[in-house]
Amino acid sequence: MRHDALQVSGLSTGYRDRQIIQSLSLPVFRPGEVHSLLGPNAAGKSTLLRALAGLQPATGSVKLGERELIGLSLAEHARRVTYMPQTLPQGVALSVLESVLGALQASATDHPGDVGGKAGHDADQRRAVAILERVGILHLALEGLDHLSGGQRQLVSLAQSLVREPRVLLLDEPISALDLQHQLRVMRLVQELARERGMIAIMVLHDLQIAARWSEGIVMLSQGAVVATGTPAQAITPDTLARVYGVQARVEHCSRGGLQIMVDDVLPGALPAGARR
Ligand SMILES: Nc1ncnc2c1ncn2[C@@H]1O[C@H](COP(=O)(O)OP(=O)(O)O)[C@@H](O)[C@H]1O
Ligand SMILES: [Mg+2]
């Protein structure tokens, strides 16, 4: 397994007539690390992740080890970076297992040495079943996707991403529909897999407490620009929370490590978070 760091510098991206991110640079993401991308609605978090995944046009540099990813074909890009979208598409008439196998086969070119035929099929089945088990949804394997709850669909989407064994995994609000126990299970699983595989995980989260507990690094984004980066304790402060979210908050450092974040109020005169000044 190769362990390459991800380095983003001078990245610009946006939509037809609107630049969302302008020459953005980030600290290095190292293999095995989990990072959280925080920021208000419309800050550009999803746009940034999609640009990193090669799913929308971008300029600048995104390097994985020595390899420049900007300008690679989508297939070449997808071999290295997987993006888990905020929502699974509706109206897909597949079982959970079929959808995970589909995600695996869509990435089949990643593994040119793979055996085809029955042996290959059996190996794919084993890999899909193993990931369903790890995500804790093996009991849903034969359910139709359209019969699942929002939280269950989110777990399936996670399994579809993980089964591809990407070197960089970008997760867009992966726990937004999950109950408390499943939120923690997913965070733990992503951390374990990052460490086992030397994978880099970057996740968009809204829960600051969870981000602080599970991330090596934090990137705070507001209006397409980086406001703070560093360890959770460096990046999540009353000052950055005021600037990014327009809230009045207290941040206490617990004796066992970790942060306790208490959000008390909306700051007087604050615009709705994400509103352009
Ligand atoms: N497909 C699109 N076309 C045009 N503008 C878009 C598109 N998707 C998002 N945007 C705009 O880009 C900005 C950032 O959106 P997004 O990256 O989705 O924010 P976040 O994920 O932080 O909530 C928003 O102002 C949004 O309206
Ligand atoms: Mg988003």
PDB file of C-alpha atoms and ligand atoms in Angstrom:
ATOM      1  CA  MET A   1       0.000   0.000   0.000  1.00  0.00           C
ATOM      2  CA  ARG A   2       1.308   3.439  -0.847  1.00  0.00           C
ATOM      3  CA  HIS A   3       0.916   6.190   1.670  1.00  0.00           C
ATOM      4  CA  ASP A   4       0.792   9.513  -0.065  1.00  0.00           C
ATOM      5  CA  ALA A   5      -0.146  12.847   1.442  1.00  0.00           C
ATOM      6  CA  LEU A   6      -2.743  15.108  -0.168  1.00  0.00           C
ATOM      7  CA  GLN A   7      -1.761  18.706  -0.825  1.00  0.00           C
ATOM      8  CA  VAL A   8      -4.220  21.320  -2.032  1.00  0.00           C
ATOM      9  CA  SER A   9      -2.861  24.654  -3.225  1.00  0.00           C
ATOM     10  CA  GLY A  10      -4.232  27.562  -5.216  1.00  0.00           C
ATOM     11  CA  LEU A  11      -7.484  25.712  -5.921  1.00  0.00           C
ATOM     12  CA  SER A  12     -10.240  27.654  -7.644  1.00  0.00           C
ATOM     13  CA  THR A  13     -13.620  26.306  -8.646  1.00  0.00           C
ATOM     14  CA  GLY A  14     -17.215  27.342  -9.104  1.00  0.00           C
ATOM     15  CA  TYR A  15     -20.118  27.234 -11.483  1.00  0.00           C
ATOM     16  CA  ARG A  16     -20.688  28.639 -14.936  1.00  0.00           C
ATOM     17  CA  ASP A  17     -21.004  32.288 -13.964  1.00  0.00           C
ATOM     18  CA  ARG A  18     -19.972  32.198 -10.340  1.00  0.00           C
ATOM     19  CA  GLN A  19     -16.612  31.544  -8.739  1.00  0.00           C
ATOM     20  CA  ILE A  20     -17.211  29.896  -5.328  1.00  0.00           C
ATOM     21  CA  ILE A  21     -13.648  29.117  -4.244  1.00  0.00           C
ATOM     22  CA  GLN A  22     -10.745  31.341  -5.160  1.00  0.00           C
ATOM     23  CA  SER A  23      -7.140  30.197  -4.866  1.00  0.00           C
ATOM     24  CA  LEU A  24      -7.640  28.115  -1.751  1.00  0.00           C
ATOM     25  CA  SER A  25      -4.710  26.362  -0.056  1.00  0.00           C
ATOM     26  CA  LEU A  26      -4.907  23.874   2.797  1.00  0.00           C
ATOM     27  CA  PRO A  27      -2.491  22.251   5.216  1.00  0.00           C
ATOM     28  CA  VAL A  28      -1.225  18.820   4.138  1.00  0.00           C
ATOM     29  CA  PHE A  29      -3.556  15.863   4.760  1.00  0.00           C
ATOM     30  CA  ARG A  30      -1.528  12.840   5.832  1.00  0.00           C
ATOM     31  CA  PRO A  31      -2.394   9.168   5.273  1.00  0.00           C
ATOM     32  CA  GLY A  32      -4.352   7.623   8.139  1.00  0.00           C
ATOM     33  CA  GLU A  33      -5.791  10.957   9.256  1.00  0.00           C
ATOM     34  CA  VAL A  34      -9.398  12.075   9.634  1.00  0.00           C
ATOM     35  CA  HIS A  35     -10.150  15.744   8.972  1.00  0.00           C
ATOM     36  CA  SER A  36     -13.373  17.707   9.299  1.00  0.00           C
ATOM     37  CA  LEU A  37     -14.538  20.456   7.011  1.00  0.00           C
ATOM     38  CA  LEU A  38     -16.807  22.857   8.883  1.00  0.00           C
ATOM     39  CA  GLY A  39     -18.733  25.947   7.894  1.00  0.00           C
ATOM     40  CA  PRO A  40     -22.209  27.395   7.498  1.00  0.00           C
ATOM     41  CA  ASN A  41     -24.696  26.524   4.781  1.00  0.00           C
ATOM     42  CA  ALA A  42     -23.519  27.593   1.331  1.00  0.00           C
ATOM     43  CA  ALA A  43     -19.917  28.120   2.500  1.00  0.00           C
ATOM     44  CA  GLY A  44     -18.738  26.001  -0.423  1.00  0.00           C
ATOM     45  CA  LYS A  45     -18.011  22.748   1.428  1.00  0.00           C
ATOM     46  CA  SER A  46     -19.705  20.436  -1.068  1.00  0.00           C
ATOM     47  CA  THR A  47     -18.284  22.408  -3.975  1.00  0.00           C
ATOM     48  CA  LEU A  48     -14.783  21.987  -2.527  1.00  0.00           C
ATOM     49  CA  LEU A  49     -15.187  18.235  -2.012  1.00  0.00           C
ATOM     50  CA  ARG A  50     -16.584  17.752  -5.506  1.00  0.00           C
ATOM     51  CA  ALA A  51     -13.652  19.681  -6.959  1.00  0.00           C
ATOM     52  CA  LEU A  52     -11.211  17.506  -4.976  1.00  0.00           C
ATOM     53  CA  ALA A  53     -12.986  14.446  -6.378  1.00  0.00           C
ATOM     54  CA  GLY A  54     -12.666  15.713  -9.951  1.00  0.00           C
ATOM     55  CA  LEU A  55     -16.444  15.993 -10.267  1.00  0.00           C
ATOM     56  CA  GLN A  56     -16.327  19.621 -11.294  1.00  0.00           C
ATOM     57  CA  PRO A  57     -13.872  21.768 -13.183  1.00  0.00           C
ATOM     58  CA  ALA A  58     -11.121  23.325 -11.094  1.00  0.00           C
ATOM     59  CA  THR A  59      -7.787  25.028 -11.535  1.00  0.00           C
ATOM     60  CA  GLY A  60      -4.780  25.016  -9.245  1.00  0.00           C
ATOM     61  CA  SER A  61      -3.169  21.987  -7.726  1.00  0.00           C
ATOM     62  CA  VAL A  62      -4.395  18.888  -5.867  1.00  0.00           C
ATOM     63  CA  LYS A  63      -1.466  16.522  -5.418  1.00  0.00           C
ATOM     64  CA  LEU A  64      -1.618  13.013  -4.026  1.00  0.00           C
ATOM     65  CA  GLY A  65       2.013  12.197  -3.371  1.00  0.00           C
ATOM     66  CA  GLU A  66       3.829  13.276  -6.513  1.00  0.00           C
ATOM     67  CA  ARG A  67       0.781  12.886  -8.722  1.00  0.00           C
ATOM     68  CA  GLU A  68      -1.197  15.954  -9.822  1.00  0.00           C
ATOM     69  CA  LEU A  69      -4.908  15.076  -9.830  1.00  0.00           C
ATOM     70  CA  ILE A  70      -6.227  18.220 -11.559  1.00  0.00           C
ATOM     71  CA  GLY A  71      -6.523  17.400 -15.224  1.00  0.00           C
ATOM     72  CA  LEU A  72      -6.708  13.621 -14.776  1.00  0.00           C
ATOM     73  CA  SER A  73      -9.608  11.853 -16.476  1.00  0.00           C
ATOM     74  CA  LEU A  74     -12.593  11.231 -14.225  1.00  0.00           C
ATOM     75  CA  ALA A  75     -11.809   7.493 -14.200  1.00  0.00           C
ATOM     76  CA  GLU A  76      -8.180   8.105 -13.186  1.00  0.00           C
ATOM     77  CA  HIS A  77      -9.307  10.591 -10.556  1.00  0.00           C
ATOM     78  CA  ALA A  78     -11.947   8.189  -9.207  1.00  0.00           C
ATOM     79  CA  ARG A  79      -9.337   5.463  -8.783  1.00  0.00           C
ATOM     80  CA  ARG A  80      -7.795   7.557  -6.036  1.00  0.00           C
ATOM     81  CA  VAL A  81     -10.553   9.722  -4.606  1.00  0.00           C
ATOM     82  CA  THR A  82     -14.130   8.719  -3.725  1.00  0.00           C
ATOM     83  CA  TYR A  83     -16.853  11.244  -2.942  1.00  0.00           C
ATOM     84  CA  MET A  84     -19.827  10.225  -0.818  1.00  0.00           C
ATOM     85  CA  PRO A  85     -22.615  12.648  -1.735  1.00  0.00           C
ATOM     86  CA  GLN A  86     -25.010  14.266   0.725  1.00  0.00           C
ATOM     87  CA  THR A  87     -27.934  12.215  -0.587  1.00  0.00           C
ATOM     88  CA  LEU A  88     -28.338   8.912  -2.408  1.00  0.00           C
ATOM     89  CA  PRO A  89     -30.261   9.202  -5.674  1.00  0.00           C
ATOM     90  CA  GLN A  90     -33.904   8.134  -5.325  1.00  0.00           C
ATOM     91  CA  GLY A  91     -35.745   5.665  -7.511  1.00  0.00           C
ATOM     92  CA  VAL A  92     -32.979   3.084  -7.862  1.00  0.00           C
ATOM     93  CA  ALA A  93     -34.532  -0.389  -8.049  1.00  0.00           C
ATOM     94  CA  LEU A  94     -31.635  -2.313  -6.542  1.00  0.00           C
ATOM     95  CA  SER A  95     -31.100  -4.218  -3.324  1.00  0.00           C
ATOM     96  CA  VAL A  96     -28.549  -2.910  -0.865  1.00  0.00           C
ATOM     97  CA  LEU A  97     -26.097  -5.689  -1.761  1.00  0.00           C
ATOM     98  CA  GLU A  98     -26.551  -5.111  -5.505  1.00  0.00           C
ATOM     99  CA  SER A  99     -25.899  -1.399  -5.085  1.00  0.00           C
ATOM    100  CA  VAL A 100     -22.680  -2.032  -3.158  1.00  0.00           C
ATOM    101  CA  LEU A 101     -21.571  -4.581  -5.773  1.00  0.00           C
ATOM    102  CA  GLY A 102     -22.397  -2.016  -8.443  1.00  0.00           C
ATOM    103  CA  ALA A 103     -20.180   0.567  -6.735  1.00  0.00           C
ATOM    104  CA  LEU A 104     -17.386  -1.994  -6.568  1.00  0.00           C
ATOM    105  CA  GLN A 105     -17.727  -2.977 -10.222  1.00  0.00           C
ATOM    106  CA  ALA A 106     -17.841   0.659 -11.307  1.00  0.00           C
ATOM    107  CA  SER A 107     -14.373   0.930  -9.801  1.00  0.00           C
ATOM    108  CA  ALA A 108     -13.198  -2.387 -11.305  1.00  0.00           C
ATOM    109  CA  THR A 109     -10.587  -0.644 -13.412  1.00  0.00           C
ATOM    110  CA  ASP A 110      -8.908   0.223 -10.114  1.00  0.00           C
ATOM    111  CA  HIS A 111      -7.869  -3.360  -9.776  1.00  0.00           C
ATOM    112  CA  PRO A 112      -6.603  -4.428 -13.171  1.00  0.00           C
ATOM    113  CA  GLY A 113      -5.019  -7.528 -11.672  1.00  0.00           C
ATOM    114  CA  ASP A 114      -8.395  -8.757 -10.422  1.00  0.00           C
ATOM    115  CA  VAL A 115      -9.577 -12.143 -11.538  1.00  0.00           C
ATOM    116  CA  GLY A 116     -12.705 -12.065 -13.659  1.00  0.00           C
ATOM    117  CA  GLY A 117     -15.381 -14.790 -13.977  1.00  0.00           C
ATOM    118  CA  LYS A 118     -16.771 -16.736 -11.083  1.00  0.00           C
ATOM    119  CA  ALA A 119     -13.717 -16.350  -8.840  1.00  0.00           C
ATOM    120  CA  GLY A 120     -13.829 -12.597  -9.340  1.00  0.00           C
ATOM    121  CA  HIS A 121     -17.567 -12.536  -8.705  1.00  0.00           C
ATOM    122  CA  ASP A 122     -17.155 -14.493  -5.463  1.00  0.00           C
ATOM    123  CA  ALA A 123     -14.348 -12.198  -4.337  1.00  0.00           C
ATOM    124  CA  ASP A 124     -16.543  -9.144  -5.025  1.00  0.00           C
ATOM    125  CA  GLN A 125     -19.416 -10.709  -3.089  1.00  0.00           C
ATOM    126  CA  ARG A 126     -17.149 -11.380  -0.120  1.00  0.00           C
ATOM    127  CA  ARG A 127     -15.824  -7.841  -0.204  1.00  0.00           C
ATOM    128  CA  ALA A 128     -19.330  -6.347  -0.392  1.00  0.00           C
ATOM    129  CA  VAL A 129     -20.631  -8.551   2.414  1.00  0.00           C
ATOM    130  CA  ALA A 130     -17.605  -7.719   4.571  1.00  0.00           C
ATOM    131  CA  ILE A 131     -18.177  -3.989   4.219  1.00  0.00           C
ATOM    132  CA  LEU A 132     -21.921  -4.307   4.922  1.00  0.00           C
ATOM    133  CA  GLU A 133     -21.006  -6.188   8.064  1.00  0.00           C
ATOM    134  CA  ARG A 134     -18.539  -3.533   9.150  1.00  0.00           C
ATOM    135  CA  VAL A 135     -21.010  -0.738   8.529  1.00  0.00           C
ATOM    136  CA  GLY A 136     -23.537  -2.774  10.549  1.00  0.00           C
ATOM    137  CA  ILE A 137     -26.164  -3.203   7.810  1.00  0.00           C
ATOM    138  CA  LEU A 138     -25.649  -6.790   6.685  1.00  0.00           C
ATOM    139  CA  HIS A 139     -29.219  -7.499   7.811  1.00  0.00           C
ATOM    140  CA  LEU A 140     -30.390  -5.049   5.117  1.00  0.00           C
ATOM    141  CA  ALA A 141     -28.441  -6.745   2.283  1.00  0.00           C
ATOM    142  CA  LEU A 142     -31.518  -7.964   0.409  1.00  0.00           C
ATOM    143  CA  GLU A 143     -33.763  -4.959   1.114  1.00  0.00           C
ATOM    144  CA  GLY A 144     -34.670  -2.648  -1.762  1.00  0.00           C
ATOM    145  CA  LEU A 145     -32.918   0.718  -1.537  1.00  0.00           C
ATOM    146  CA  ASP A 146     -36.226   2.522  -1.895  1.00  0.00           C
ATOM    147  CA  HIS A 147     -37.608   0.840   1.220  1.00  0.00           C
ATOM    148  CA  LEU A 148     -34.974   2.208   3.558  1.00  0.00           C
ATOM    149  CA  SER A 149     -35.123   5.042   6.052  1.00  0.00           C
ATOM    150  CA  GLY A 150     -33.002   8.151   5.527  1.00  0.00           C
ATOM    151  CA  GLY A 151     -30.436   6.976   8.048  1.00  0.00           C
ATOM    152  CA  GLN A 152     -30.249   3.506   6.529  1.00  0.00           C
ATOM    153  CA  ARG A 153     -29.758   5.011   3.087  1.00  0.00           C
ATOM    154  CA  GLN A 154     -26.900   7.085   4.464  1.00  0.00           C
ATOM    155  CA  LEU A 155     -25.222   3.937   5.795  1.00  0.00           C
ATOM    156  CA  VAL A 156     -25.625   2.242   2.398  1.00  0.00           C
ATOM    157  CA  SER A 157     -24.040   5.238   0.730  1.00  0.00           C
ATOM    158  CA  LEU A 158     -21.125   4.926   3.156  1.00  0.00           C
ATOM    159  CA  ALA A 159     -20.762   1.211   2.327  1.00  0.00           C
ATOM    160  CA  GLN A 160     -20.756   2.039  -1.404  1.00  0.00           C
ATOM    161  CA  SER A 161     -17.886   4.464  -0.839  1.00  0.00           C
ATOM    162  CA  LEU A 162     -15.863   2.258   1.481  1.00  0.00           C
ATOM    163  CA  VAL A 163     -16.067  -0.861  -0.672  1.00  0.00           C
ATOM    164  CA  ARG A 164     -14.021   0.933  -3.338  1.00  0.00           C
ATOM    165  CA  GLU A 165     -11.119   1.216  -0.881  1.00  0.00           C
ATOM    166  CA  PRO A 166     -10.152   4.729  -1.968  1.00  0.00           C
ATOM    167  CA  ARG A 167      -6.933   6.381  -0.869  1.00  0.00           C
ATOM    168  CA  VAL A 168      -8.823   9.590  -0.253  1.00  0.00           C
ATOM    169  CA  LEU A 169     -12.411   9.424   1.006  1.00  0.00           C
ATOM    170  CA  LEU A 170     -14.524  12.587   0.954  1.00  0.00           C
ATOM    171  CA  LEU A 171     -17.711  12.316   3.007  1.00  0.00           C
ATOM    172  CA  ASP A 172     -20.376  14.995   2.616  1.00  0.00           C
ATOM    173  CA  GLU A 173     -22.429  15.186   5.826  1.00  0.00           C
ATOM    174  CA  PRO A 174     -22.230  11.410   6.311  1.00  0.00           C
ATOM    175  CA  ILE A 175     -23.954  11.363   9.706  1.00  0.00           C
ATOM    176  CA  SER A 176     -26.646  14.023   9.240  1.00  0.00           C
ATOM    177  CA  ALA A 177     -29.520  11.493   9.227  1.00  0.00           C
ATOM    178  CA  LEU A 178     -28.126   9.100  11.846  1.00  0.00           C
ATOM    179  CA  ASP A 179     -29.128   8.527  15.445  1.00  0.00           C
ATOM    180  CA  LEU A 180     -26.581   9.150  18.182  1.00  0.00           C
ATOM    181  CA  GLN A 181     -25.262   5.603  18.348  1.00  0.00           C
ATOM    182  CA  HIS A 182     -24.894   5.283  14.592  1.00  0.00           C
ATOM    183  CA  GLN A 183     -23.137   8.655  14.413  1.00  0.00           C
ATOM    184  CA  LEU A 184     -20.474   7.370  16.770  1.00  0.00           C
ATOM    185  CA  ARG A 185     -20.244   4.001  15.024  1.00  0.00           C
ATOM    186  CA  VAL A 186     -19.632   5.716  11.690  1.00  0.00           C
ATOM    187  CA  MET A 187     -17.008   8.056  13.139  1.00  0.00           C
ATOM    188  CA  ARG A 188     -15.208   5.127  14.735  1.00  0.00           C
ATOM    189  CA  LEU A 189     -15.371   3.063  11.540  1.00  0.00           C
ATOM    190  CA  VAL A 190     -13.983   5.880   9.401  1.00  0.00           C
ATOM    191  CA  GLN A 191     -11.158   6.402  11.889  1.00  0.00           C
ATOM    192  CA  GLU A 192     -10.367   2.666  12.009  1.00  0.00           C
ATOM    193  CA  LEU A 193     -10.360   2.328   8.227  1.00  0.00           C
ATOM    194  CA  ALA A 194      -8.228   5.438   7.800  1.00  0.00           C
ATOM    195  CA  ARG A 195      -5.634   3.936  10.117  1.00  0.00           C
ATOM    196  CA  GLU A 196      -5.831   0.395   8.712  1.00  0.00           C
ATOM    197  CA  ARG A 197      -5.638   1.411   5.068  1.00  0.00           C
ATOM    198  CA  GLY A 198      -3.589   4.583   5.342  1.00  0.00           C
ATOM    199  CA  MET A 199      -6.638   6.317   3.877  1.00  0.00           C
ATOM    200  CA  ILE A 200      -7.170  10.079   4.144  1.00  0.00           C
ATOM    201  CA  ALA A 201     -10.728  10.917   5.229  1.00  0.00           C
ATOM    202  CA  ILE A 202     -12.167  14.424   4.914  1.00  0.00           C
ATOM    203  CA  MET A 203     -15.710  14.810   6.178  1.00  0.00           C
ATOM    204  CA  VAL A 204     -18.183  17.661   6.191  1.00  0.00           C
ATOM    205  CA  LEU A 205     -19.797  17.778   9.624  1.00  0.00           C
ATOM    206  CA  HIS A 206     -22.159  20.146  11.392  1.00  0.00           C
ATOM    207  CA  ASP A 207     -21.679  18.736  14.889  1.00  0.00           C
ATOM    208  CA  LEU A 208     -18.658  20.582  16.287  1.00  0.00           C
ATOM    209  CA  GLN A 209     -18.404  18.323  19.291  1.00  0.00           C
ATOM    210  CA  ILE A 210     -18.132  15.220  17.111  1.00  0.00           C
ATOM    211  CA  ALA A 211     -15.705  16.941  14.755  1.00  0.00           C
ATOM    212  CA  ALA A 212     -13.489  17.912  17.685  1.00  0.00           C
ATOM    213  CA  ARG A 213     -13.604  14.435  19.178  1.00  0.00           C
ATOM    214  CA  TRP A 214     -12.750  12.474  16.033  1.00  0.00           C
ATOM    215  CA  SER A 215     -10.595  14.685  13.823  1.00  0.00           C
ATOM    216  CA  GLU A 216      -6.854  15.158  13.606  1.00  0.00           C
ATOM    217  CA  GLY A 217      -7.417  18.406  11.788  1.00  0.00           C
ATOM    218  CA  ILE A 218     -10.150  20.964  11.155  1.00  0.00           C
ATOM    219  CA  VAL A 219     -10.710  23.223   8.185  1.00  0.00           C
ATOM    220  CA  MET A 220     -13.240  26.025   8.704  1.00  0.00           C
ATOM    221  CA  LEU A 221     -14.666  27.499   5.569  1.00  0.00           C
ATOM    222  CA  SER A 222     -16.781  30.623   5.170  1.00  0.00           C
ATOM    223  CA  GLN A 223     -17.849  32.155   1.854  1.00  0.00           C
ATOM    224  CA  GLY A 224     -15.442  29.932  -0.040  1.00  0.00           C
ATOM    225  CA  ALA A 225     -12.409  30.971   1.992  1.00  0.00           C
ATOM    226  CA  VAL A 226     -10.479  29.294   4.793  1.00  0.00           C
ATOM    227  CA  VAL A 227     -11.052  31.001   8.143  1.00  0.00           C
ATOM    228  CA  ALA A 228      -9.151  28.611  10.414  1.00  0.00           C
ATOM    229  CA  THR A 229      -7.176  25.387  10.244  1.00  0.00           C
ATOM    230  CA  GLY A 230      -5.254  23.280  12.724  1.00  0.00           C
ATOM    231  CA  THR A 231      -6.042  20.873  15.521  1.00  0.00           C
ATOM    232  CA  PRO A 232      -9.592  21.063  16.894  1.00  0.00           C
ATOM    233  CA  ALA A 233      -8.345  23.160  19.825  1.00  0.00           C
ATOM    234  CA  GLN A 234      -6.566  25.565  17.498  1.00  0.00           C
ATOM    235  CA  ALA A 235      -9.375  25.954  14.991  1.00  0.00           C
ATOM    236  CA  ILE A 236     -12.526  25.808  17.129  1.00  0.00           C
ATOM    237  CA  THR A 237     -12.432  28.903  19.325  1.00  0.00           C
ATOM    238  CA  PRO A 238     -15.037  31.470  20.410  1.00  0.00           C
ATOM    239  CA  ASP A 239     -13.475  33.858  17.900  1.00  0.00           C
ATOM    240  CA  THR A 240     -13.664  31.529  14.896  1.00  0.00           C
ATOM    241  CA  LEU A 241     -17.186  30.395  15.830  1.00  0.00           C
ATOM    242  CA  ALA A 242     -18.248  34.042  15.969  1.00  0.00           C
ATOM    243  CA  ARG A 243     -16.667  34.811  12.606  1.00  0.00           C
ATOM    244  CA  VAL A 244     -17.813  31.684  10.797  1.00  0.00           C
ATOM    245  CA  TYR A 245     -21.241  31.021  12.292  1.00  0.00           C
ATOM    246  CA  GLY A 246     -22.139  34.379  13.851  1.00  0.00           C
ATOM    247  CA  VAL A 247     -22.738  32.793  17.260  1.00  0.00           C
ATOM    248  CA  GLN A 248     -21.567  33.477  20.759  1.00  0.00           C
ATOM    249  CA  ALA A 249     -19.943  30.339  22.132  1.00  0.00           C
ATOM    250  CA  ARG A 250     -17.725  29.049  24.895  1.00  0.00           C
ATOM    251  CA  VAL A 251     -15.069  26.420  24.329  1.00  0.00           C
ATOM    252  CA  GLU A 252     -13.674  24.564  27.313  1.00  0.00           C
ATOM    253  CA  HIS A 253     -10.759  22.170  27.285  1.00  0.00           C
ATOM    254  CA  CYS A 254     -11.650  18.986  29.144  1.00  0.00           C
ATOM    255  CA  SER A 255      -9.190  17.389  31.527  1.00  0.00           C
ATOM    256  CA  ARG A 256      -9.400  14.125  29.536  1.00  0.00           C
ATOM    257  CA  GLY A 257      -8.570  15.952  26.322  1.00  0.00           C
ATOM    258  CA  GLY A 258     -11.220  17.044  23.856  1.00  0.00           C
ATOM    259  CA  LEU A 259     -13.334  20.140  23.743  1.00  0.00           C
ATOM    260  CA  GLN A 260     -16.629  21.079  25.280  1.00  0.00           C
ATOM    261  CA  ILE A 261     -18.425  23.544  23.044  1.00  0.00           C
ATOM    262  CA  MET A 262     -21.413  25.496  24.309  1.00  0.00           C
ATOM    263  CA  VAL A 263     -23.224  27.745  21.895  1.00  0.00           C
ATOM    264  CA  ASP A 264     -25.115  30.378  23.874  1.00  0.00           C
ATOM    265  CA  ASP A 265     -26.701  32.702  21.372  1.00  0.00           C
ATOM    266  CA  VAL A 266     -26.722  34.309  17.973  1.00  0.00           C
ATOM    267  CA  LEU A 267     -24.442  37.348  18.015  1.00  0.00           C
ATOM    268  CA  PRO A 268     -26.305  40.660  17.888  1.00  0.00           C
ATOM    269  CA  GLY A 269     -26.242  41.995  14.352  1.00  0.00           C
ATOM    270  CA  ALA A 270     -25.045  38.704  12.843  1.00  0.00           C
ATOM    271  CA  LEU A 271     -26.237  38.035   9.320  1.00  0.00           C
ATOM    272  CA  PRO A 272     -27.777  34.626   8.723  1.00  0.00           C
ATOM    273  CA  ALA A 273     -24.793  32.251   8.573  1.00  0.00           C
ATOM    274  CA  GLY A 274     -23.587  32.012   4.995  1.00  0.00           C
ATOM    275  CA  ALA A 275     -25.175  35.268   3.858  1.00  0.00           C
ATOM    276  CA  ARG A 276     -22.842  37.287   1.654  1.00  0.00           C
ATOM    277  CA  ARG A 277     -21.711  40.590   3.047  1.00  0.00           C
TER     278      ARG A 277
HETATM  279  N1  LIG B   1     -24.911  23.394  -9.332  1.00  0.00           N
HETATM  280  C1  LIG B   1     -24.777  24.666  -8.894  1.00  0.00           C
HETATM  281  N2  LIG B   1     -24.877  25.708  -9.731  1.00  0.00           N
HETATM  282  C2  LIG B   1     -24.721  26.985  -9.316  1.00  0.00           C
HETATM  283  N3  LIG B   1     -24.445  27.315  -8.034  1.00  0.00           N
HETATM  284  C3  LIG B   1     -24.312  26.314  -7.138  1.00  0.00           C
HETATM  285  C4  LIG B   1     -24.474  24.930  -7.509  1.00  0.00           C
HETATM  286  N4  LIG B   1     -24.302  24.176  -6.404  1.00  0.00           N
HETATM  287  C5  LIG B   1     -24.045  25.034  -5.402  1.00  0.00           C
HETATM  288  N5  LIG B   1     -24.043  26.306  -5.833  1.00  0.00           N
HETATM  289  C6  LIG B   1     -23.793  27.518  -5.018  1.00  0.00           C
HETATM  290  O1  LIG B   1     -22.484  27.436  -4.502  1.00  0.00           O
HETATM  291  C7  LIG B   1     -22.421  27.932  -3.177  1.00  0.00           C
HETATM  292  C8  LIG B   1     -21.781  26.866  -2.292  1.00  0.00           C
HETATM  293  O2  LIG B   1     -22.641  25.744  -2.256  1.00  0.00           O
HETATM  294  P1  LIG B   1     -22.215  24.397  -1.542  1.00  0.00           P
HETATM  295  O3  LIG B   1     -20.836  24.060  -1.936  1.00  0.00           O
HETATM  296  O4  LIG B   1     -23.277  23.389  -1.826  1.00  0.00           O
HETATM  297  O5  LIG B   1     -22.259  24.843  -0.009  1.00  0.00           O
HETATM  298  P2  LIG B   1     -22.217  23.968   1.333  1.00  0.00           P
HETATM  299  O6  LIG B   1     -21.990  22.554   0.947  1.00  0.00           O
HETATM  300  O7  LIG B   1     -21.142  24.574   2.143  1.00  0.00           O
HETATM  301  O8  LIG B   1     -23.564  24.180   1.979  1.00  0.00           O
HETATM  302  C9  LIG B   1     -23.847  28.281  -2.784  1.00  0.00           C
HETATM  303  O9  LIG B   1     -24.019  29.674  -2.877  1.00  0.00           O
HETATM  304  C10 LIG B   1     -24.692  27.569  -3.816  1.00  0.00           C
HETATM  305  O10 LIG B   1     -25.861  28.285  -4.066  1.00  0.00           O
HETATM  306 MG    MG B   2     -23.110  20.852   1.199  1.00  0.00          MG
END
